[in-house]
Amino acid sequence: MLFRSLTTMTRMVEEKRTEIGAYKSLGIPAGTTAAKFVVYSLLATVAGYFPGVIFGSYFLPWFILRAYSILYELPRTVNYLHLPAAAFAAAAALICTVGATLMACGSTLRESPASLLRPKAPPPGRRVLLERVTFLWRRLSFFSKVTLRNIFRFKKRLFMTLAGICGCTALIVAALGLRDSIQDITSKQFGEIYTYQLRAYLDKDYDAAALRRELTKLQFADTLFIDTLSVDVSRGGEIETAEVLIPEDAAALSRFITLRDRRSHELVELTGEGVVATEKLTELLEIKPGETVELRTDRVYNAKVSGVTEQYAGHYLYMSRPYYETLFRETFRPTQILIHIDTAAGQTPAEAAAELLKVDGIAFVSSFIELAEYFSDSMKSVDSVVVVLLVSAALLAFVVLYNLTNICITERTRELATIKVLGFFDREVSMYIFRENAVLTLMGMALGLVGGYFLHKWLIGTVELSFVMFGRDVRPPSYVLAALLTAVFALVVNVVGHRRMQGIDMVESLKTNE
């Protein structure tokens, strides 16, 4: 904001250069002259401050609360104006606008009246580093050489454009990456990791033999009896609640739940030498394979972590039956059943659940397909947050590019009028400027794609809850879409700038102040 305000006010002061020189020659104090620009920037700040405070205090929190409503049933909330934050925003805005105005006026007011009454000389052209690479420089066309020299001649515009486009692209990558990360919870957790369709919960006094006979009659594709218990996992003073899952047959678990490394997708084996912990749990407690953690129920048990598995919802410890019976010194007794329905035979989750509820010993049944659909529908509220970030990115790109293109045209009106007099058509005059915009956009876009990766990583770490792990990767199509959207924003600004250059009056532009 500071650099954008400095660029804008510098242009305004330069446009009034002759007027300032006249004021100084008439003996008007420099403070009086500067006050004209300070008041302008102050009024602009006040005009933008109040809508911004209202938007940030009432409208933006509503979007954030919608995002958190994915995982929480939130009570009715009341947004209010936070006075300390509003005061800090006011001070920051005044420093960035009024402070930038004083900086822009200071350098101009130090010049003599005679100097101010003459047009300011354009920045001199210099050799660029690429010229030293002679074999490449020789192959460039004349216009390509001019474009590169002009880019480095106007260094303030160079850095401002790079910063603006970089920020725009990074915001888009972060927005699309956030959507990818949240969608991963549904697509990976309930599609790749949990591959079963139903989970049946058993009564305490069920008849095991009779239950197994009834399950055989229902002709499911596959079933696995499991037991679970809730424990507090502790290490180094930190405590997290997790669920221990013990399959009746460890070798069969992979047919229902995929234990794998998130990065390499290598399968993690469940052995009798330790527990397999979910990734988010190991991050919170800073656990590494081979280390020991405390499992607390009514007693404390020391368990070795033999591996880490990918998991997006909840904290789990996967434990083989022999290791469970050795560690807890209790006999394994199943409390739940994981079920694969036979879709080839026409079984559906709803029909299979209804049949299961008729079996003695089964308390209730949950369908992970329905849960995944419900969770996917809840994720749609994230789209509103993505839209806010995309609109912010578009506004950033448009404001920065339009402002800098407008300044560039204003500062180089005589130069553009000269090449129009020399016979350049309007399209060629526009390309004279827009080639520079295109190069700077590509450079800023490349920086933004890298910056967006780190911004997304920081954003996920900030909004992620303790018992949920969002996806950690931005999908390649999101990078491509971010680059395309940035290019579209830049193209819109160039179209507007083209119309501005068509209106350049060659005669008036080539007149001198003398």
Coordinates of C-alpha atoms in Angstrom, one line a residue:
M1 CA 0.0 0.0 0.0
L2 CA 2.8 2.4 0.9
F3 CA 4.6 1.9 -2.5
R4 CA 1.3 2.2 -4.4
S5 CA 0.5 5.4 -2.6
L6 CA 4.0 6.7 -3.2
T7 CA 3.8 6.0 -6.9
T8 CA 0.3 7.6 -7.3
M9 CA 1.2 10.7 -5.3
T10 CA 4.6 11.1 -7.1
R11 CA 2.7 11.1 -10.4
M12 CA 0.3 13.7 -9.1
V13 CA 3.1 15.9 -7.9
E14 CA 4.9 15.6 -11.2
E15 CA 1.8 16.5 -13.1
K16 CA 1.5 19.7 -11.0
R17 CA 5.3 20.4 -11.3
T18 CA 4.9 23.7 -13.2
E19 CA 2.1 24.9 -10.8
I20 CA 4.4 24.1 -7.8
G21 CA 7.2 26.1 -9.4
A22 CA 4.9 29.0 -9.9
Y23 CA 3.8 28.9 -6.2
K24 CA 7.5 28.8 -5.1
S25 CA 8.4 31.8 -7.4
L26 CA 5.5 33.8 -5.9
G27 CA 6.9 33.1 -2.4
I28 CA 4.2 30.8 -1.2
P29 CA 5.6 28.6 1.7
A30 CA 6.4 25.0 0.9
G31 CA 4.1 23.8 3.7
T32 CA 1.1 25.5 2.1
T33 CA 1.9 24.0 -1.3
A34 CA 2.3 20.5 0.3
A35 CA -0.9 20.9 2.3
K36 CA -2.9 20.8 -1.0
F37 CA -1.7 17.2 -1.7
V38 CA -1.8 16.1 1.9
V39 CA -5.5 17.1 2.2
Y40 CA -6.2 15.2 -1.1
S41 CA -4.6 12.0 0.2
L42 CA -6.2 12.5 3.6
L43 CA -9.7 12.8 2.1
A44 CA -9.0 9.7 -0.1
T45 CA -7.9 7.8 3.0
V46 CA -11.0 8.7 5.0
A47 CA -13.3 7.8 2.0
G48 CA -11.7 4.4 1.8
Y49 CA -11.2 3.8 5.5
F50 CA -14.8 3.6 6.7
P51 CA -16.1 1.2 4.0
G52 CA -13.0 -1.0 4.7
V53 CA -13.6 -1.0 8.4
I54 CA -17.2 -2.0 7.9
F55 CA -16.3 -4.7 5.4
G56 CA -13.5 -6.1 7.7
S57 CA -15.6 -6.0 10.8
Y58 CA -18.9 -7.3 9.6
F59 CA -18.8 -8.8 6.1
L60 CA -15.5 -10.7 6.1
P61 CA -16.0 -12.4 9.5
W62 CA -19.3 -13.8 8.2
F63 CA -17.4 -15.6 5.4
I64 CA -14.8 -17.0 7.8
L65 CA -17.5 -18.3 10.2
R66 CA -19.1 -20.0 7.2
A67 CA -15.8 -21.8 6.6
Y68 CA -15.6 -23.0 10.2
S69 CA -19.3 -24.1 10.1
I70 CA -18.0 -27.1 8.0
L71 CA -16.7 -28.7 11.2
Y72 CA -18.6 -27.0 14.0
E73 CA -22.2 -26.3 14.8
L74 CA -21.7 -22.7 15.6
P75 CA -24.1 -20.6 17.7
R76 CA -25.5 -17.4 16.4
T77 CA -22.6 -14.9 16.4
V78 CA -22.7 -11.1 16.7
N79 CA -20.0 -9.1 14.9
Y80 CA -18.9 -5.8 16.3
L81 CA -16.4 -3.0 15.6
H82 CA -13.1 -3.8 17.3
L83 CA -11.8 -0.3 18.2
P84 CA -8.1 -1.2 18.8
A85 CA -7.9 -2.9 15.4
A86 CA -9.8 0.0 13.7
A87 CA -7.4 2.5 15.3
F88 CA -4.4 0.5 14.1
A89 CA -5.8 0.3 10.6
A90 CA -6.4 4.1 10.6
A91 CA -2.8 4.7 11.7
A92 CA -1.4 2.3 9.1
A93 CA -3.5 3.9 6.4
L94 CA -2.4 7.4 7.3
I95 CA 1.2 6.5 7.4
C96 CA 1.0 4.8 4.0
T97 CA -1.0 7.6 2.3
V98 CA -0.1 10.9 4.0
G99 CA 3.4 9.7 4.7
A100 CA 3.9 8.8 1.0
T101 CA 2.5 12.2 0.0
L102 CA 5.0 14.0 2.2
M103 CA 7.8 11.9 0.7
A104 CA 6.7 12.7 -2.8
C105 CA 6.3 16.4 -2.1
G106 CA 9.6 16.7 -0.2
S107 CA 11.8 15.7 -3.1
T108 CA 10.0 18.1 -5.5
L109 CA 9.8 21.1 -3.2
R110 CA 13.5 21.0 -2.7
E111 CA 14.1 22.0 -6.3
S112 CA 14.5 25.6 -7.4
P113 CA 11.5 27.4 -9.0
A114 CA 13.4 27.6 -12.3
S115 CA 13.9 23.9 -12.4
L116 CA 10.3 23.2 -11.5
L117 CA 9.0 25.4 -14.3
R118 CA 10.8 23.1 -16.8
P119 CA 9.6 19.6 -17.7
K120 CA 11.4 16.9 -15.7
A121 CA 13.9 15.0 -17.8
P122 CA 13.0 11.3 -18.3
P123 CA 15.2 8.7 -16.5
P124 CA 18.3 7.9 -18.6
G125 CA 18.6 4.6 -20.4
R126 CA 21.4 2.2 -19.3
R127 CA 22.9 -1.0 -20.5
V128 CA 21.1 -4.0 -19.0
L129 CA 22.8 -7.1 -17.8
L130 CA 21.5 -9.2 -20.7
E131 CA 23.5 -7.0 -23.2
R132 CA 26.6 -8.7 -21.8
V133 CA 25.3 -12.0 -23.0
T134 CA 26.2 -11.0 -26.6
F135 CA 25.2 -14.2 -28.4
L136 CA 21.7 -13.9 -27.0
W137 CA 21.4 -10.1 -27.3
R138 CA 22.3 -10.2 -31.0
R139 CA 19.4 -12.5 -31.7
L140 CA 16.8 -10.2 -30.1
S141 CA 14.7 -7.9 -32.3
F142 CA 14.9 -4.2 -32.1
F143 CA 11.6 -3.9 -30.2
S144 CA 12.6 -6.7 -27.8
K145 CA 15.8 -4.7 -26.9
V146 CA 13.8 -1.5 -26.4
T147 CA 11.3 -3.3 -24.2
L148 CA 14.0 -4.7 -22.0
R149 CA 15.8 -1.4 -21.7
N150 CA 12.6 0.4 -20.8
I151 CA 11.7 -2.2 -18.2
F152 CA 14.9 -1.5 -16.3
R153 CA 14.8 2.2 -17.0
F154 CA 11.7 2.7 -14.9
K155 CA 12.7 0.7 -11.8
K156 CA 9.9 1.9 -9.5
R157 CA 7.4 0.6 -12.0
L158 CA 9.4 -2.7 -12.3
F159 CA 9.3 -3.5 -8.6
M160 CA 5.7 -2.3 -8.1
T161 CA 4.4 -4.4 -11.0
L162 CA 6.3 -7.4 -9.9
A163 CA 5.0 -7.0 -6.4
G164 CA 1.4 -6.5 -7.5
I165 CA 1.3 -9.4 -10.0
C166 CA 3.2 -11.7 -7.6
G167 CA 0.6 -10.9 -4.9
C168 CA -2.3 -11.5 -7.3
T169 CA -1.1 -14.8 -8.5
A170 CA -0.1 -15.9 -4.9
L171 CA -3.6 -15.1 -3.7
I172 CA -5.2 -17.1 -6.5
V173 CA -3.0 -20.1 -5.9
A174 CA -3.7 -19.9 -2.1
A175 CA -7.5 -19.7 -2.8
L176 CA -7.6 -22.6 -5.2
G177 CA -5.1 -24.5 -3.1
L178 CA -7.4 -24.1 -0.1
R179 CA -10.3 -25.5 -2.0
D180 CA -8.1 -28.5 -3.2
S181 CA -6.9 -29.1 0.4
I182 CA -10.4 -29.3 1.8
Q183 CA -11.7 -31.4 -1.0
D184 CA -8.9 -33.9 -0.3
I185 CA -10.6 -34.6 3.0
T186 CA -13.6 -36.1 1.2
S187 CA -11.9 -37.6 -1.9
K188 CA -9.0 -39.2 -0.1
Q189 CA -10.4 -40.0 3.3
F190 CA -13.6 -41.6 2.1
G191 CA -12.4 -42.8 -1.3
E192 CA -8.7 -43.9 -1.0
I193 CA -8.1 -44.5 2.7
Y194 CA -11.5 -45.8 3.9
T195 CA -12.6 -48.2 1.2
Y196 CA -15.4 -50.0 3.0
Q197 CA -19.0 -48.8 2.8
L198 CA -20.6 -49.8 6.2
R199 CA -19.6 -49.9 9.8
A200 CA -21.9 -51.9 12.2
Y201 CA -21.7 -51.4 16.0
L202 CA -22.4 -54.4 18.2
D203 CA -24.4 -54.8 21.4
K204 CA -22.4 -55.6 24.5
D205 CA -24.0 -59.0 25.0
Y206 CA -24.1 -60.2 21.5
D207 CA -23.7 -63.9 20.6
A208 CA -20.5 -64.1 18.4
A209 CA -21.3 -67.5 16.8
A210 CA -24.9 -66.6 15.9
L211 CA -23.8 -63.2 14.6
R212 CA -21.2 -64.7 12.2
R213 CA -23.8 -67.1 10.9
E214 CA -26.2 -64.3 10.1
L215 CA -23.5 -62.3 8.4
T216 CA -22.7 -65.3 6.2
K217 CA -26.4 -65.4 5.1
L218 CA -26.3 -61.8 4.0
Q219 CA -23.5 -62.6 1.6
F220 CA -21.5 -59.4 1.9
A221 CA -18.3 -59.1 -0.3
D222 CA -16.1 -58.9 2.8
T223 CA -16.3 -58.3 6.5
L224 CA -13.7 -57.6 9.2
F225 CA -14.4 -57.6 13.0
I226 CA -12.6 -54.9 14.9
D227 CA -12.4 -53.4 18.4
T228 CA -11.8 -49.8 19.4
L229 CA -11.1 -47.8 22.5
S230 CA -10.4 -44.2 23.3
V231 CA -7.1 -43.2 24.8
D232 CA -5.2 -40.1 25.7
V233 CA -1.9 -40.0 23.8
S234 CA 0.8 -38.1 25.7
R235 CA 4.4 -37.2 24.9
G236 CA 6.5 -34.4 26.3
G237 CA 3.6 -33.0 28.3
E238 CA 1.3 -32.6 25.3
I239 CA -1.9 -34.7 25.3
E240 CA -4.3 -35.6 22.4
T241 CA -7.3 -37.9 22.4
A242 CA -7.2 -40.7 19.9
E243 CA -9.0 -43.9 19.0
V244 CA -7.1 -47.2 19.0
L245 CA -8.4 -49.5 16.3
I246 CA -7.6 -53.2 16.6
P247 CA -8.5 -55.5 13.6
E248 CA -9.2 -59.2 14.2
D249 CA -6.8 -60.0 11.3
A250 CA -4.1 -57.4 10.7
A251 CA -3.4 -58.8 7.2
A252 CA -7.1 -58.2 6.2
L253 CA -7.1 -54.6 7.4
S254 CA -5.6 -53.3 4.1
R255 CA -8.8 -54.4 2.3
F256 CA -10.8 -51.9 4.3
I257 CA -8.4 -49.2 5.4
T258 CA -5.3 -48.2 3.5
L259 CA -2.3 -47.5 5.6
R260 CA 0.2 -45.6 3.5
D261 CA 2.7 -42.8 3.5
R262 CA 1.2 -39.5 2.2
R263 CA 4.1 -38.5 0.1
S264 CA 5.3 -41.8 -1.4
H265 CA 2.1 -43.7 -1.1
E266 CA 4.1 -46.7 0.1
L267 CA 2.0 -49.1 2.2
V268 CA 2.7 -49.1 5.9
E269 CA 2.7 -52.5 7.5
L270 CA 0.8 -53.2 10.7
T271 CA 3.1 -55.5 12.7
G272 CA 3.1 -56.9 16.2
E273 CA 6.0 -54.6 17.1
G274 CA 4.2 -51.3 17.6
V275 CA 1.3 -49.0 16.6
V276 CA 0.8 -47.1 13.4
A277 CA -0.1 -43.5 14.2
T278 CA -2.0 -41.0 11.9
E279 CA 0.1 -38.2 10.5
K280 CA -1.7 -35.2 12.1
L281 CA -1.3 -36.8 15.6
T282 CA 2.4 -37.3 15.1
E283 CA 2.7 -33.7 14.0
L284 CA 0.9 -32.3 17.1
L285 CA 2.9 -34.5 19.5
E286 CA 6.2 -34.3 17.4
I287 CA 6.4 -38.1 17.2
K288 CA 8.8 -40.0 14.9
P289 CA 8.8 -43.7 14.1
G290 CA 10.7 -45.7 16.6
E291 CA 9.8 -43.4 19.5
T292 CA 7.6 -44.3 22.5
V293 CA 4.3 -42.6 23.6
E294 CA 2.1 -43.0 26.6
L295 CA -1.4 -44.3 26.2
R296 CA -3.6 -43.3 29.1
T297 CA -6.9 -44.9 30.1
D298 CA -7.4 -45.8 33.8
R299 CA -3.7 -46.8 33.6
V300 CA -0.7 -45.7 31.6
Y301 CA 0.8 -47.9 28.8
N302 CA 4.0 -47.3 26.8
A303 CA 3.6 -48.1 23.1
K304 CA 6.2 -47.9 20.4
V305 CA 5.3 -46.1 17.2
S306 CA 6.3 -48.3 14.3
G307 CA 4.9 -46.2 11.4
V308 CA 3.0 -43.1 10.3
T309 CA -0.1 -43.3 8.0
E310 CA -2.0 -40.7 6.0
Q311 CA -5.3 -39.7 7.7
Y312 CA -7.4 -36.6 7.3
A313 CA -10.3 -37.0 9.8
G314 CA -9.6 -37.8 13.5
H315 CA -6.7 -39.2 15.4
Y316 CA -6.1 -43.0 15.2
L317 CA -3.6 -45.6 16.4
Y318 CA -3.8 -48.8 14.5
M319 CA -2.7 -51.8 16.6
S320 CA -2.4 -55.5 15.7
R321 CA -4.4 -58.0 17.9
P322 CA -1.2 -59.7 19.4
Y323 CA 0.3 -56.3 20.3
Y324 CA -3.0 -55.2 21.9
E325 CA -3.3 -58.3 24.0
T326 CA 0.3 -58.1 25.1
L327 CA 0.2 -54.3 25.8
F328 CA -3.2 -54.1 27.5
R329 CA -3.2 -57.6 28.9
E330 CA -6.9 -58.0 27.8
T331 CA -8.6 -60.5 25.5
F332 CA -9.6 -59.2 22.1
R333 CA -13.4 -58.9 21.8
P334 CA -14.8 -57.2 18.7
T335 CA -17.2 -54.3 19.1
Q336 CA -17.7 -53.3 15.5
I337 CA -17.7 -54.7 12.0
L338 CA -16.3 -53.2 8.8
I339 CA -18.3 -54.3 5.7
H340 CA -17.8 -54.3 2.0
I341 CA -21.1 -54.7 0.3
D342 CA -21.4 -56.8 -2.9
T343 CA -22.2 -54.1 -5.5
A344 CA -21.9 -56.7 -8.3
A345 CA -24.8 -58.5 -6.8
G346 CA -26.9 -55.3 -6.6
Q347 CA -26.5 -54.6 -2.9
T348 CA -26.8 -50.9 -1.9
P349 CA -25.6 -49.3 1.3
A350 CA -29.2 -48.4 2.4
E351 CA -30.6 -51.9 1.7
A352 CA -27.6 -53.6 3.4
A353 CA -27.9 -51.3 6.4
A354 CA -31.6 -52.2 6.7
E355 CA -30.8 -55.9 6.6
L356 CA -28.1 -55.6 9.2
L357 CA -30.4 -53.8 11.7
K358 CA -32.6 -56.9 11.6
V359 CA -29.7 -59.1 12.9
D360 CA -29.6 -59.7 16.7
G361 CA -26.5 -58.2 18.3
I362 CA -26.2 -55.2 16.0
A363 CA -27.1 -51.9 17.7
F364 CA -26.8 -49.5 14.7
V365 CA -25.1 -49.0 11.4
S366 CA -23.3 -46.1 9.8
S367 CA -22.8 -45.6 6.1
F368 CA -19.5 -43.9 5.1
I369 CA -20.9 -43.2 1.6
E370 CA -23.7 -41.1 3.1
L371 CA -21.2 -39.5 5.5
A372 CA -18.9 -38.6 2.6
E373 CA -21.7 -37.1 0.6
Y374 CA -22.8 -35.0 3.6
F375 CA -19.2 -33.9 4.2
S376 CA -18.9 -33.0 0.5
D377 CA -22.0 -30.9 0.6
S378 CA -20.7 -29.1 3.7
M379 CA -17.5 -28.2 1.8
K380 CA -19.5 -26.1 -0.7
S381 CA -19.4 -23.3 1.9
V382 CA -15.7 -23.0 1.3
D383 CA -16.5 -21.7 -2.2
S384 CA -17.6 -18.4 -0.8
V385 CA -14.2 -18.0 0.9
V386 CA -12.5 -18.9 -2.4
V387 CA -14.6 -16.3 -4.2
V388 CA -13.5 -13.6 -1.7
L389 CA -9.9 -14.4 -2.2
L390 CA -10.3 -14.4 -6.0
V391 CA -12.1 -11.1 -6.0
S392 CA -9.3 -9.6 -3.8
A393 CA -6.7 -11.0 -6.2
A394 CA -8.5 -9.5 -9.2
L395 CA -8.8 -6.1 -7.5
L396 CA -5.2 -6.1 -6.6
A397 CA -4.1 -6.9 -10.1
F398 CA -6.4 -4.4 -11.7
V399 CA -5.5 -1.6 -9.3
V400 CA -1.8 -2.1 -9.5
L401 CA -1.6 -2.7 -13.3
Y402 CA -4.1 0.0 -14.2
N403 CA -2.4 2.5 -11.9
L404 CA 1.1 1.8 -13.1
T405 CA 0.0 1.6 -16.8
N406 CA -1.8 5.0 -16.4
I407 CA 1.3 6.5 -14.8
C408 CA 3.5 5.0 -17.5
I409 CA 1.3 6.6 -20.2
T410 CA 1.2 9.9 -18.4
E411 CA 5.0 10.1 -17.9
R412 CA 5.7 9.0 -21.5
T413 CA 3.1 11.0 -23.3
R414 CA 5.7 13.0 -25.3
E415 CA 7.5 9.7 -26.1
L416 CA 4.3 8.0 -27.3
A417 CA 3.2 11.1 -29.3
T418 CA 6.6 11.2 -31.0
I419 CA 6.4 7.6 -32.2
K420 CA 2.8 8.3 -33.4
V421 CA 4.1 11.2 -35.4
L422 CA 6.7 8.9 -36.9
G423 CA 4.0 6.8 -38.4
F424 CA 3.3 4.1 -35.8
F425 CA -0.3 2.9 -35.8
D426 CA -2.4 2.9 -32.6
R427 CA -2.0 -0.9 -32.2
E428 CA 1.8 -0.6 -32.5
V429 CA 1.9 2.3 -30.0
S430 CA -0.1 0.2 -27.5
M431 CA 2.2 -2.8 -28.1
Y432 CA 5.2 -0.5 -27.3
I433 CA 3.9 -0.3 -23.7
F434 CA 2.1 -3.6 -23.4
R435 CA 5.2 -5.6 -24.3
E436 CA 6.7 -4.3 -21.1
N437 CA 3.5 -5.2 -19.3
A438 CA 3.5 -8.7 -20.7
V439 CA 7.1 -9.3 -19.7
L440 CA 6.6 -7.9 -16.2
T441 CA 3.3 -9.9 -15.9
L442 CA 5.2 -13.2 -16.8
M443 CA 8.0 -12.4 -14.3
G444 CA 5.5 -11.5 -11.5
M445 CA 3.4 -14.6 -12.4
A446 CA 6.4 -16.9 -12.0
L447 CA 7.3 -15.3 -8.6
G448 CA 3.6 -15.5 -7.6
L449 CA 3.3 -19.3 -8.3
V450 CA 6.3 -19.9 -6.0
G451 CA 5.0 -17.4 -3.4
G452 CA 1.5 -19.0 -3.7
Y453 CA 2.9 -22.4 -2.7
F454 CA 4.3 -21.0 0.6
L455 CA 1.2 -18.8 1.2
H456 CA -1.0 -21.9 0.8
K457 CA 1.3 -23.8 3.2
W458 CA 1.0 -21.0 5.8
L459 CA -2.7 -20.7 5.3
I460 CA -3.4 -24.4 5.8
G461 CA -1.3 -24.4 9.0
T462 CA -3.3 -21.4 10.2
V463 CA -6.8 -22.6 9.6
E464 CA -6.3 -26.3 10.2
L465 CA -8.0 -27.7 13.3
S466 CA -6.3 -30.1 15.7
F467 CA -8.3 -33.2 14.8
V468 CA -8.5 -32.6 11.0
M469 CA -5.7 -32.6 8.5
F470 CA -6.3 -30.7 5.3
G471 CA -4.6 -31.8 2.0
R472 CA -1.1 -30.4 1.9
D473 CA -0.7 -30.1 -1.9
V474 CA -2.0 -27.7 -4.6
R475 CA -3.1 -29.6 -7.6
P476 CA -1.4 -28.8 -10.9
P477 CA -4.6 -27.5 -12.6
S478 CA -4.9 -24.9 -9.8
Y479 CA -1.4 -23.5 -10.8
V480 CA -2.5 -23.4 -14.4
L481 CA -5.8 -21.7 -13.6
A482 CA -4.0 -19.1 -11.4
A483 CA -1.7 -18.2 -14.3
L484 CA -4.6 -17.9 -16.7
L485 CA -6.6 -15.7 -14.4
T486 CA -3.7 -13.4 -13.8
A487 CA -3.2 -13.2 -17.6
V488 CA -6.9 -12.3 -18.0
F489 CA -6.7 -9.6 -15.4
A490 CA -3.6 -8.1 -17.1
L491 CA -5.4 -8.3 -20.5
V492 CA -8.4 -6.4 -19.3
V493 CA -6.1 -3.6 -18.0
N494 CA -4.3 -3.5 -21.4
V495 CA -7.6 -3.1 -23.2
V496 CA -8.4 -0.1 -21.0
G497 CA -4.9 1.3 -21.5
H498 CA -5.2 0.9 -25.3
R499 CA -8.3 3.2 -25.3
R500 CA -6.4 5.7 -23.2
M501 CA -3.5 5.8 -25.7
Q502 CA -5.8 6.2 -28.6
G503 CA -6.9 9.5 -27.1
I504 CA -3.3 11.0 -26.9
D505 CA -3.3 14.5 -28.6
M506 CA 0.0 14.6 -30.5
V507 CA 0.1 18.3 -30.9
E508 CA -0.6 19.1 -27.3
S509 CA 1.8 16.4 -26.0
L510 CA 4.7 17.7 -28.1
K511 CA 4.3 21.3 -26.9
T512 CA 7.0 22.5 -24.5
N513 CA 6.3 24.6 -21.4
E514 CA 8.5 27.4 -22.7

